[in-house]
RNA sequence: GGGCCCGUAGCUCAGCCUGGAUAGAGCGGCGGCCUUCUAAGCCGAAGGUCGUGGGUUCAAAUCCCACCGGGCCCGCCA
């Protein structure tokens, strides 16, 4: 019945629609809606302005709406993010993936879903093979961080690839058959995870391709048997097994393609195949379940699979989605496609080494240098990356990334700290009692009750930038409020200040940003 | 050739899904505001053919079609 909520304003497009259907004046209908609303106890007054129904919430309305929380959902979400090749340090692009994934996990969590955070470790990829080959041949580069040492070596290895392809493929085969590189990979991973820990990126499980590989034969047999993949009898693809739209899953030599391997992993998440074992380990981010050849068998049985993967992989992702839809029509398979972070004139490339100078850790270091606080530097960086809609390319700029004014994480934090400081000085223990509301309160109040709308948007669009938008709107409304009214000594004003503090803290937490007490 | 994403103020973006009140922010530039709850802040003025052209509609930045510009993808590679 009511369309756009902006706290105390409902734009009543509804009136226009009904006016057309019922052949009546929209103003008349808007007036009907207004008087209907006026009788509700959460409404103080509703009136028609320019054909819109403006609603002023009552004291009762504010009290009730501000406390509203989503209920528990009976759905399990498996969200995969980061999944960086274990042969280089994280650069700012990987960080974008990590932050989007972390925040979407938080958002699902907030909305009552059962969330499992997954990290996929491709320890059998060609990139790792190149790095491992280089390591065997030339030893390790001098660097305190293994991810850096290997990342720098990889740039050289990539240049030598054509010349030594045969040798490298031999190594890859040995990796697959004997697992010779697992230890090397885990060492790199451990150091990559120092970055994850710095940024507060968490997972429940890390799944290695070498462990998923144990499920290949069984899964593929099942896919064949049930007719989800088809055998090509003739033509260019003769002897291969493909998806129904002709993408090769099993090569004519019987090995799995990248797509084939990914399908196995995705189906495992949904419980179509089972049998991966895990051991609990302590890594730089905390306690995490690592897949391993022995240990406790675990399954997820996800109802919703969310994968944070670059936009350039849209095509294979849509093919997997199609296959999953056939097997599980009731489940959701979501590809959160994000655009790259790049420099004005070039992209970050692991192979070309253009990430040097733009690693996630260097960004944090520079942030701490400029802002003089790790917490605030993290707030600035995270906010900068998350405020862009994932479908937009981010052109990296040091000054913007580490900005302390305007549309920035520091601005939000400052507003929070300001509200908190006033609150502390008031000496109020709990929630202040609201008795009356004036127009200045409503300017702020409308943003307080609008949180739900923005957070739901973040959920349904898989878009953390909705949270950043909300935080900015609320912070800005509060700063304006602060400059207009004297809060201390006025319990009604303290009510709005209290809720601003709460909302900003909640929003920052959803964004994966820890609040500070003062600044 | 086919497909996906982006195009809104000098610059960086929000709004588009679900059409409706004078298209909103930040940065930069201009002018104000600290003896009063944190000035990392606030207020004011300036700045817009919402890529272009059609269409649908009482109404289009928003929906549909075509085109233009930028990025990406389309291998039995990974």
Coordinates of C-alpha atoms (C1' of nucleotides) in Angstrom, one line a residue:
Chain A
X1 CA 0.0 0.0 0.0
X2 CA 2.8 2.4 0.8
X3 CA 5.8 2.6 -1.4
X4 CA 8.9 4.6 -0.5
X5 CA 9.7 5.0 3.1
X6 CA 12.0 7.8 4.1
X7 CA 11.3 7.7 7.8
X8 CA 8.4 10.1 8.1
X9 CA 7.7 10.6 4.5
X10 CA 6.0 8.1 2.3
X11 CA 5.8 9.1 -1.3
X12 CA 2.5 7.8 -2.4
X13 CA 2.9 6.7 -5.9
X14 CA 0.2 4.3 -4.9
X15 CA -2.3 7.1 -5.0
X16 CA -1.5 7.7 -8.7
X17 CA -1.8 4.1 -9.6
X18 CA -5.1 3.7 -7.8
X19 CA -6.3 6.9 -9.2
X20 CA -5.9 5.5 -12.7
X21 CA -7.5 2.2 -11.9
X22 CA -10.4 3.7 -10.0
X23 CA -10.7 6.7 -12.2
X24 CA -10.6 9.1 -9.3
X25 CA -8.5 12.0 -8.3
X26 CA -5.1 11.1 -6.9
X27 CA -5.3 13.8 -4.4
X28 CA -8.5 12.4 -3.1
X29 CA -7.0 8.9 -2.7
X30 CA -3.8 10.4 -1.1
X31 CA -6.1 12.0 1.4
X32 CA -7.8 8.8 2.1
X33 CA -4.5 7.1 2.7
X34 CA -3.4 9.9 5.0
X35 CA -6.5 9.7 7.1
X36 CA -6.2 6.0 7.3
X37 CA -2.6 6.3 8.5
X38 CA -3.5 9.0 11.0
X39 CA -5.6 6.5 13.0
X40 CA -2.6 4.2 13.5
X41 CA -0.9 4.6 16.9
X42 CA 2.6 4.8 15.3
X43 CA 1.6 7.8 13.3
X44 CA 1.3 11.3 14.9
X45 CA 0.0 13.0 11.8
X46 CA -0.3 12.3 8.1
X47 CA -0.9 14.9 5.5
X48 CA -0.9 15.4 1.8
X49 CA 1.7 17.7 0.3
X50 CA 2.1 18.0 -3.5
X51 CA 0.2 14.7 -3.9
X52 CA 2.5 12.9 -1.5
X53 CA 1.6 11.6 1.8
X54 CA 3.9 12.9 4.5
X55 CA 3.8 10.9 7.7
X56 CA 5.1 12.0 11.0
X57 CA 5.8 9.1 13.3
X58 CA 4.5 9.3 16.8
X59 CA 6.6 8.7 20.0
X60 CA 5.1 5.2 20.0
X61 CA 6.2 4.7 16.4
X62 CA 9.8 5.7 17.0
X63 CA 10.1 3.5 20.1
X64 CA 8.7 0.5 18.2
X65 CA 10.5 0.9 14.9
X66 CA 13.9 1.5 16.3
X67 CA 13.9 -1.7 18.1
X68 CA 12.8 -3.9 15.2
X69 CA 15.2 -6.7 14.3
X70 CA 15.0 -9.4 11.6
X71 CA 14.0 -12.8 12.8
X72 CA 15.9 -16.1 12.4
X73 CA 15.7 -17.6 8.9
X74 CA 15.9 -21.3 8.4
X75 CA 18.4 -21.1 5.6
X76 CA 22.0 -21.9 5.3
X77 CA 24.3 -19.6 3.3
X78 CA 27.8 -20.7 2.1
X79 CA 29.7 -17.6 1.1
X80 CA 33.0 -17.9 -0.7
X81 CA 35.4 -15.0 -0.9
X82 CA 39.0 -14.1 -1.4
X83 CA 40.2 -17.5 -2.7
X84 CA 43.5 -15.9 -3.8
X85 CA 46.0 -18.1 -5.6
X86 CA 48.5 -19.0 -3.0
X87 CA 51.5 -17.6 -4.7
X88 CA 51.5 -13.9 -4.1
X89 CA 50.6 -11.3 -1.5
X90 CA 47.1 -9.8 -1.5
X91 CA 46.9 -6.6 -3.6
X92 CA 44.1 -4.0 -3.4
X93 CA 41.9 -6.0 -5.8
X94 CA 42.0 -9.1 -3.6
X95 CA 41.2 -6.8 -0.7
X96 CA 38.1 -5.6 -2.4
X97 CA 37.0 -9.2 -2.8
X98 CA 37.7 -10.0 0.8
X99 CA 35.9 -6.9 2.1
X100 CA 32.8 -7.5 -0.1
X101 CA 32.7 -11.1 1.0
X102 CA 33.2 -10.4 4.7
X103 CA 30.5 -7.7 4.7
X104 CA 28.0 -9.8 2.8
X105 CA 28.6 -12.5 5.3
X106 CA 27.9 -10.0 8.1
X107 CA 24.7 -8.8 6.4
X108 CA 23.4 -12.4 6.0
X109 CA 24.3 -13.0 9.6
X110 CA 22.4 -9.9 10.7
X111 CA 19.3 -11.0 8.8
X112 CA 19.2 -14.2 10.6
X113 CA 20.8 -16.7 8.2
X114 CA 23.2 -19.4 9.2
X115 CA 26.4 -18.3 7.5
X116 CA 29.4 -20.4 6.6
X117 CA 32.4 -18.5 5.3
X118 CA 34.6 -20.4 2.9
X119 CA 38.0 -19.8 1.4
X120 CA 39.1 -21.9 -1.6
X121 CA 42.8 -22.6 -1.9
X122 CA 43.8 -23.6 -5.4
X123 CA 46.9 -25.5 -4.5
X124 CA 46.9 -27.4 -7.8
X125 CA 46.8 -24.5 -10.2
X126 CA 49.2 -23.7 -12.9
X127 CA 50.2 -20.5 -11.1
X128 CA 51.3 -22.4 -8.1
X129 CA 53.1 -24.9 -10.3
X130 CA 55.1 -22.1 -11.9
X131 CA 56.0 -20.7 -8.6
X132 CA 56.9 -24.1 -7.1
X133 CA 59.0 -24.9 -10.1
X134 CA 60.8 -21.6 -9.8
X135 CA 61.4 -22.4 -6.1
X136 CA 62.8 -25.8 -6.8
X137 CA 65.1 -24.5 -9.5
X138 CA 66.3 -21.2 -8.1
X139 CA 65.4 -21.4 -4.4
X140 CA 63.7 -18.8 -2.4
X141 CA 64.0 -15.1 -2.7
X142 CA 65.2 -13.1 0.3
X143 CA 62.1 -11.7 2.0
X144 CA 60.7 -12.0 5.5
X145 CA 57.3 -12.8 4.0
X146 CA 56.8 -16.0 2.1
X147 CA 53.9 -14.6 0.1
X148 CA 56.2 -11.8 -1.1
X149 CA 59.1 -14.0 -1.8
X150 CA 57.0 -16.2 -4.0
X151 CA 55.0 -13.4 -5.5
X152 CA 58.2 -11.7 -6.7
X153 CA 59.5 -15.0 -8.0
X154 CA 56.3 -15.7 -9.8
X155 CA 56.8 -12.6 -12.0
X156 CA 60.1 -14.1 -13.2
X157 CA 58.6 -17.6 -13.5
X158 CA 55.8 -16.3 -15.7
X159 CA 58.3 -14.9 -18.1
X160 CA 60.1 -18.2 -18.3
X161 CA 56.9 -20.2 -18.7
X162 CA 56.9 -20.7 -22.4
X163 CA 60.5 -21.8 -22.5
X164 CA 60.0 -24.3 -19.6
X165 CA 56.4 -25.2 -20.0
X166 CA 57.2 -28.9 -20.3
X167 CA 59.1 -29.0 -17.0
X168 CA 56.4 -27.0 -15.3
X169 CA 53.6 -29.3 -16.4
X170 CA 55.6 -32.2 -15.1
X171 CA 55.7 -30.5 -11.8
X172 CA 52.0 -29.9 -11.9
X173 CA 51.4 -33.6 -12.6
X174 CA 53.5 -34.5 -9.6
X175 CA 51.6 -32.0 -7.5
X176 CA 48.4 -33.6 -8.5
X177 CA 49.5 -37.2 -8.0
X178 CA 51.8 -36.9 -5.0
X179 CA 50.8 -33.7 -3.3
X180 CA 54.4 -32.4 -3.3
X181 CA 53.6 -28.7 -3.1
X182 CA 51.1 -28.7 -0.3
X183 CA 53.6 -27.7 2.3
X184 CA 55.0 -24.9 0.1
X185 CA 51.5 -23.6 -0.5
X186 CA 50.5 -23.7 3.1
X187 CA 53.6 -21.7 4.0
X188 CA 52.6 -19.0 1.5
X189 CA 49.0 -19.1 2.7
X190 CA 50.0 -18.6 6.2
X191 CA 51.8 -15.4 5.3
X192 CA 48.9 -14.2 3.1
X193 CA 46.7 -14.7 6.1
X194 CA 48.7 -12.1 8.1
X195 CA 47.1 -9.7 5.7
X196 CA 43.6 -11.2 6.3
X197 CA 44.1 -10.9 10.0
X198 CA 45.2 -7.3 9.6
X199 CA 42.0 -6.5 7.9
X200 CA 39.8 -8.6 10.1
X201 CA 38.8 -11.0 7.3
X202 CA 37.5 -14.3 8.8
X203 CA 36.5 -17.7 7.5
X204 CA 35.1 -20.9 9.0
X205 CA 36.7 -23.2 6.5
X206 CA 39.5 -23.3 4.0
X207 CA 39.1 -25.9 1.3
X208 CA 42.0 -27.0 -0.8
X209 CA 41.6 -28.2 -4.3
X210 CA 43.7 -31.2 -3.6
X211 CA 41.1 -32.3 -1.2
X212 CA 38.2 -31.6 -3.4
X213 CA 40.0 -33.6 -6.0
X214 CA 39.1 -36.7 -4.0
X215 CA 35.5 -36.2 -4.9
X216 CA 36.0 -35.8 -8.7
X217 CA 35.5 -39.3 -9.9
X218 CA 32.4 -39.9 -7.8
X219 CA 30.8 -36.6 -8.7
X220 CA 31.6 -36.8 -12.4
X221 CA 30.2 -40.4 -12.5
X222 CA 27.0 -39.1 -10.8
X223 CA 26.7 -36.2 -13.2
X224 CA 27.1 -38.6 -16.2
X225 CA 24.7 -41.1 -14.8
X226 CA 22.0 -38.5 -14.1
X227 CA 22.5 -36.9 -17.5
X228 CA 23.5 -33.5 -16.3
X229 CA 26.6 -33.6 -18.5
X230 CA 26.6 -35.2 -21.9
X231 CA 29.1 -37.1 -24.0
X232 CA 30.1 -35.6 -27.4
X233 CA 30.1 -38.4 -30.0
X234 CA 31.4 -36.3 -32.9
X235 CA 32.7 -32.9 -34.0
X236 CA 35.4 -30.8 -32.5
X237 CA 34.6 -31.8 -29.0
X238 CA 34.5 -35.5 -29.8
X239 CA 35.3 -37.6 -26.8
X240 CA 34.6 -34.9 -24.2
X241 CA 31.8 -34.6 -21.6
X242 CA 30.2 -31.2 -21.7
X243 CA 27.4 -29.2 -20.1
X244 CA 24.2 -29.1 -22.1
X245 CA 25.2 -25.8 -23.7
X246 CA 28.5 -27.4 -24.9
X247 CA 31.1 -26.3 -22.3
X248 CA 33.7 -28.9 -21.7
X249 CA 33.7 -30.4 -18.2
X250 CA 35.8 -33.5 -18.9
X251 CA 38.5 -33.5 -21.6
X252 CA 38.8 -36.3 -24.1
X253 CA 41.9 -37.5 -22.1
X254 CA 39.6 -37.9 -19.1
X255 CA 40.9 -35.0 -17.0
X256 CA 38.7 -32.3 -15.6
X257 CA 38.7 -28.7 -16.9
X258 CA 38.7 -25.7 -14.6
X259 CA 34.9 -25.6 -15.0
X260 CA 34.6 -29.2 -14.1
X261 CA 36.6 -28.8 -10.9
X262 CA 34.6 -25.8 -9.9
X263 CA 31.3 -27.6 -10.4
X264 CA 32.4 -30.3 -8.0
X265 CA 33.2 -27.8 -5.3
X266 CA 30.0 -25.9 -5.8
X267 CA 28.0 -29.1 -5.6
X268 CA 29.8 -30.1 -2.5
X269 CA 28.7 -26.9 -0.8
X270 CA 25.1 -27.8 -1.5
X271 CA 25.5 -31.3 -0.2
X272 CA 25.0 -33.1 -3.6
X273 CA 28.3 -34.9 -2.9
X274 CA 29.9 -35.4 0.4
X275 CA 33.2 -36.6 1.9
X276 CA 35.7 -33.9 2.5
X277 CA 37.5 -34.1 5.8
X278 CA 38.7 -31.3 8.0
X279 CA 41.1 -30.6 10.8
X280 CA 40.9 -27.5 13.1
X281 CA 44.0 -25.3 12.9
X282 CA 45.1 -22.1 14.4
X283 CA 46.1 -19.6 11.7
X284 CA 46.8 -15.8 11.9
X285 CA 43.1 -15.1 11.7
X286 CA 42.0 -17.5 14.4
X287 CA 40.7 -21.1 14.6
X288 CA 39.7 -22.3 11.1
X289 CA 38.8 -25.7 9.7
X290 CA 41.3 -26.8 7.0
X291 CA 40.4 -29.5 4.6
X292 CA 42.8 -32.5 4.8
X293 CA 43.1 -36.1 3.8
X294 CA 42.0 -37.2 7.2
X295 CA 40.0 -35.7 10.1
X296 CA 36.4 -35.0 10.7
X297 CA 34.0 -35.2 7.7
X298 CA 32.0 -32.0 7.4
X299 CA 29.2 -30.9 5.2
X300 CA 27.4 -27.6 4.6
X301 CA 24.2 -28.4 2.7
X302 CA 23.8 -24.8 1.8
X303 CA 20.5 -23.4 0.6
X304 CA 22.2 -20.4 -0.8
X305 CA 25.6 -20.3 -2.4
X306 CA 27.2 -16.9 -2.8
X307 CA 30.5 -16.5 -4.6
X308 CA 32.4 -13.3 -4.6
X309 CA 34.3 -13.6 -7.9
X310 CA 35.5 -11.0 -10.5
X311 CA 33.1 -9.9 -13.2
X312 CA 35.4 -11.3 -15.9
X313 CA 34.2 -14.8 -14.8
X314 CA 30.5 -14.1 -15.4
X315 CA 30.3 -16.5 -18.2
X316 CA 31.5 -19.7 -16.5
X317 CA 29.6 -18.6 -13.4
X318 CA 26.4 -18.4 -15.3
X319 CA 27.1 -21.9 -16.7
X320 CA 27.5 -23.3 -13.3
X321 CA 24.4 -21.5 -12.1
X322 CA 22.4 -23.1 -14.9
X323 CA 23.6 -26.6 -14.0
X324 CA 22.9 -26.0 -10.3
X325 CA 19.4 -24.8 -11.1
X326 CA 18.7 -28.1 -12.9
X327 CA 19.9 -30.2 -10.0
X328 CA 18.5 -28.0 -7.2
X329 CA 15.6 -25.8 -8.6
X330 CA 14.8 -24.6 -5.0
X331 CA 18.3 -23.4 -4.1
X332 CA 20.0 -20.2 -5.0
X333 CA 23.4 -19.8 -6.7
X334 CA 24.6 -16.3 -6.7
X335 CA 27.7 -14.8 -8.4
X336 CA 28.5 -11.5 -6.8
X337 CA 30.5 -10.0 -9.7
X338 CA 32.7 -7.1 -8.8
X339 CA 34.8 -4.9 -11.0
X340 CA 38.5 -4.5 -10.7
X341 CA 40.5 -2.0 -8.7
X342 CA 43.0 -0.5 -11.0
X343 CA 45.4 2.4 -11.5
X344 CA 44.5 5.2 -13.9
X345 CA 46.7 3.7 -16.6
X346 CA 47.1 0.0 -15.7
X347 CA 45.6 -3.0 -13.9
X348 CA 47.1 -4.9 -11.0
X349 CA 48.6 -8.1 -12.4
X350 CA 50.2 -10.9 -10.4
X351 CA 52.0 -12.1 -13.5
X352 CA 53.4 -8.7 -14.4
X353 CA 54.1 -7.6 -10.9
X354 CA 52.2 -4.4 -11.2
X355 CA 50.9 -5.0 -7.7
X356 CA 54.2 -4.1 -6.1
X357 CA 53.6 -0.9 -4.2
X358 CA 49.9 -1.7 -4.0
X359 CA 49.7 -4.7 -1.8
X360 CA 47.0 -4.6 0.9
X361 CA 49.6 -4.4 3.6
X362 CA 51.4 -1.5 2.0
X363 CA 48.1 0.3 1.8
X364 CA 47.6 -0.2 5.5
X365 CA 51.1 0.9 6.3
X366 CA 50.7 4.1 4.4
X367 CA 47.3 4.6 6.1
X368 CA 48.8 4.3 9.5
X369 CA 51.6 6.7 8.5
X370 CA 49.1 9.3 7.4
X371 CA 46.3 8.9 9.9
X372 CA 48.4 7.9 12.9
X373 CA 46.1 5.2 14.0
X374 CA 45.6 1.6 12.8
X375 CA 41.9 1.5 13.7
X376 CA 41.2 4.8 11.8
X377 CA 43.4 3.8 8.9
X378 CA 41.4 0.6 8.6
X379 CA 38.1 2.5 8.8
X380 CA 39.3 4.8 6.0
X381 CA 40.4 2.0 3.7
X382 CA 37.5 -0.3 4.2
X383 CA 35.0 2.5 3.7
X384 CA 36.8 3.7 0.6
X385 CA 36.6 0.3 -1.0
X386 CA 33.1 -0.6 0.1
X387 CA 31.4 2.7 -0.8
X388 CA 31.6 1.9 -4.5
X389 CA 28.9 -0.3 -5.9
X390 CA 30.7 -3.6 -6.8
X391 CA 29.8 -3.3 -10.4
X392 CA 31.8 -0.1 -10.7
X393 CA 35.5 -0.1 -11.4
X394 CA 37.6 1.6 -8.7
X395 CA 40.4 3.8 -9.9
X396 CA 42.8 3.7 -7.0
X397 CA 44.0 7.0 -5.6
X398 CA 46.1 7.3 -2.4
X399 CA 44.5 10.6 -1.3
X400 CA 41.0 9.3 -1.8
X401 CA 41.6 5.9 -0.2
X402 CA 43.1 7.5 2.9
X403 CA 40.9 10.6 3.0
X404 CA 39.9 11.8 6.5
X405 CA 37.1 14.2 5.4
X406 CA 33.9 14.2 3.4
X407 CA 32.6 10.8 2.2
X408 CA 35.0 8.9 4.3
X409 CA 35.1 6.3 7.0
X410 CA 36.8 8.9 9.2
X411 CA 33.8 11.2 8.8
X412 CA 31.5 8.4 9.9
X413 CA 33.7 7.5 12.8
X414 CA 34.0 11.1 13.9
X415 CA 30.2 11.4 13.9
X416 CA 29.9 8.2 16.0
X417 CA 32.6 9.4 18.4
X418 CA 30.9 12.7 18.7
X419 CA 27.5 11.2 19.5
X420 CA 29.1 8.8 21.9
X421 CA 31.0 11.6 23.7
X422 CA 27.8 13.6 24.2
X423 CA 26.0 10.5 25.4
X424 CA 28.8 9.7 27.9
X425 CA 28.6 13.2 29.3
X426 CA 24.9 13.0 29.8
X427 CA 25.4 10.2 32.3
X428 CA 22.3 8.3 31.1
X429 CA 22.5 4.6 31.9
X430 CA 20.1 3.1 29.4
X431 CA 17.8 4.3 26.6
X432 CA 16.5 7.8 27.3
X433 CA 12.7 8.3 27.4
X434 CA 11.2 10.0 24.4
X435 CA 8.3 12.3 25.2
X436 CA 8.0 14.8 22.4
X437 CA 9.4 15.2 18.9
X438 CA 10.0 18.4 17.0
X439 CA 10.8 19.0 13.3
X440 CA 14.6 19.1 13.9
X441 CA 14.3 15.7 15.6
X442 CA 12.4 14.3 12.6
X443 CA 15.1 15.4 10.2
X444 CA 17.4 13.0 12.0
X445 CA 14.8 10.5 13.1
X446 CA 13.8 9.7 9.5
X447 CA 17.3 8.4 8.9
X448 CA 17.2 6.3 12.1
X449 CA 14.2 4.4 11.0
X450 CA 15.4 4.1 7.4
X451 CA 18.2 1.7 8.4
X452 CA 16.0 -1.4 7.7
X453 CA 15.5 -0.3 4.1
X454 CA 19.2 0.2 3.4
X455 CA 20.3 -3.0 5.1
X456 CA 17.8 -5.0 3.3
X457 CA 19.0 -3.5 0.1
X458 CA 22.5 -4.5 0.9
X459 CA 21.2 -8.0 1.4
X460 CA 19.0 -8.4 -1.7
X461 CA 21.4 -6.7 -4.1
X462 CA 24.5 -8.1 -2.5
X463 CA 25.8 -4.6 -2.3
X464 CA 27.8 -3.3 0.7
X465 CA 27.7 0.2 -0.7
X466 CA 24.1 0.5 0.5
X467 CA 25.5 0.3 4.0
X468 CA 28.1 2.9 3.3
X469 CA 25.4 5.2 1.8
X470 CA 23.3 4.8 4.9
X471 CA 26.2 5.5 7.3
X472 CA 26.9 8.7 5.4
X473 CA 23.3 9.9 5.4
X474 CA 22.9 9.2 9.1
X475 CA 26.3 10.7 10.1
X476 CA 25.6 13.8 8.0
X477 CA 22.1 14.2 9.5
X478 CA 23.5 13.9 13.0
X479 CA 26.3 16.5 12.4
X480 CA 23.7 18.9 11.2
X481 CA 21.5 18.1 14.2
X482 CA 24.4 18.6 16.5
X483 CA 25.1 22.0 15.2
X484 CA 21.4 23.0 15.5
X485 CA 20.4 21.9 18.9
X486 CA 21.8 21.6 22.4
X487 CA 21.6 17.9 23.3
X488 CA 22.9 17.7 26.9
X489 CA 20.1 18.3 29.4
X490 CA 17.3 17.4 27.0
X491 CA 16.2 13.8 27.2
X492 CA 14.3 13.9 23.9
X493 CA 17.5 15.0 22.1
X494 CA 19.4 12.4 24.0
X495 CA 17.0 9.8 22.7
X496 CA 17.9 10.6 19.1
X497 CA 21.6 10.9 20.0
X498 CA 21.6 7.5 21.7
X499 CA 20.0 5.9 18.7
X500 CA 22.4 7.6 16.3
X501 CA 25.2 6.2 18.3
X502 CA 23.7 2.7 18.2
X503 CA 22.9 2.8 14.5
X504 CA 26.3 4.1 13.5
X505 CA 27.9 1.4 15.5
X506 CA 25.8 -1.3 14.0
X507 CA 26.4 0.0 10.5
X508 CA 30.1 0.2 11.0
X509 CA 30.2 -3.3 12.4
X510 CA 28.3 -4.6 9.4
X511 CA 30.9 -2.9 7.3
X512 CA 33.5 -4.8 9.3
X513 CA 34.8 -1.6 10.9
X514 CA 35.5 -1.6 14.6
X515 CA 34.5 1.6 16.4
X516 CA 36.9 3.7 18.5
X517 CA 35.9 5.5 21.7
X518 CA 37.5 8.8 20.9
X519 CA 39.6 10.5 18.3
Chain B
rG1 C1' 30.1 -12.0 -34.7
rG2 C1' 27.7 -13.0 -29.6
rG3 C1' 27.4 -11.7 -24.3
rC4 C1' 28.2 -8.9 -19.5
rC5 C1' 29.3 -4.2 -16.9
rC6 C1' 29.9 1.2 -16.8
rG7 C1' 28.5 6.3 -18.9
rU8 C1' 24.6 11.6 -13.9
rA9 C1' 28.2 18.8 -11.8
rG10 C1' 35.5 20.4 -13.5
rC11 C1' 36.8 15.4 -10.7
rU12 C1' 34.9 10.8 -7.8
rC13 C1' 30.2 8.9 -7.0
rA14 C1' 24.6 8.1 -5.0
rG15 C1' 19.8 7.7 -7.1
rC16 C1' 17.7 3.4 -11.7
rC17 C1' 15.4 -3.1 -9.7
rU18 C1' 9.8 -1.0 -7.6
rG19 C1' 8.7 5.7 -13.0
rG20 C1' 6.1 10.6 -9.6
rA21 C1' 7.6 16.6 -4.9
rU22 C1' 12.8 21.8 -6.9
rA23 C1' 18.2 15.2 -9.7
rG24 C1' 21.6 14.4 -4.3
rA25 C1' 26.7 13.9 -1.8
rG26 C1' 32.0 14.4 -1.5
rC27 C1' 36.5 16.6 -3.6
rG28 C1' 38.2 21.3 -6.0
rG29 C1' 37.0 26.7 -6.2
rC30 C1' 34.0 31.1 -3.6
rG31 C1' 31.8 33.3 1.2
rG32 C1' 30.7 32.7 6.4
rC33 C1' 30.8 29.9 11.6
rC34 C1' 35.2 27.6 17.2
rU35 C1' 35.0 31.9 25.3
rU36 C1' 29.0 27.1 24.6
rC37 C1' 27.9 19.0 24.2
rU38 C1' 34.8 16.8 19.8
rA39 C1' 35.8 22.5 13.7
rA40 C1' 38.4 15.1 11.3
rG41 C1' 32.6 19.5 11.9
rC42 C1' 28.5 23.0 10.3
rC43 C1' 26.0 26.8 7.1
rG44 C1' 25.5 29.6 2.3
rA45 C1' 26.1 30.7 -2.9
rA46 C1' 28.1 28.7 -7.6
rG47 C1' 28.3 24.4 -10.7
rG48 C1' 23.7 19.4 -14.5
rU49 C1' 21.4 18.8 -22.7
rC50 C1' 21.3 12.6 -16.2
rG51 C1' 26.3 9.6 -23.3
rU52 C1' 22.9 10.4 -28.1
rG53 C1' 18.3 9.4 -30.7
rG54 C1' 13.6 7.2 -30.7
rG55 C1' 9.5 4.7 -28.0
rU56 C1' 5.9 3.5 -23.8
rU57 C1' 3.3 6.8 -20.1
rC58 C1' -0.8 11.8 -17.4
rA59 C1' 4.6 11.6 -15.8
rA60 C1' 11.2 8.9 -17.8
rA61 C1' 17.9 9.8 -14.9
rU62 C1' 14.6 5.5 -13.8
rC63 C1' 11.0 1.0 -18.2
rC64 C1' 11.8 -0.7 -23.8
rC65 C1' 14.6 -0.3 -28.7
rA66 C1' 18.7 1.5 -31.6
rC67 C1' 23.3 3.8 -31.6
rC68 C1' 28.0 6.1 -29.6
rG69 C1' 32.2 6.0 -26.0
rG70 C1' 35.1 3.0 -22.0
rG71 C1' 36.2 -1.8 -19.6
rC72 C1' 35.8 -7.2 -19.7
rC73 C1' 34.5 -12.2 -21.4
rC74 C1' 33.5 -15.8 -25.4
rG75 C1' 39.9 -22.4 -25.6
rC76 C1' 39.5 -29.8 -24.4
rC77 C1' 44.3 -22.9 -21.0
rA78 C1' 43.8 -21.9 -15.7

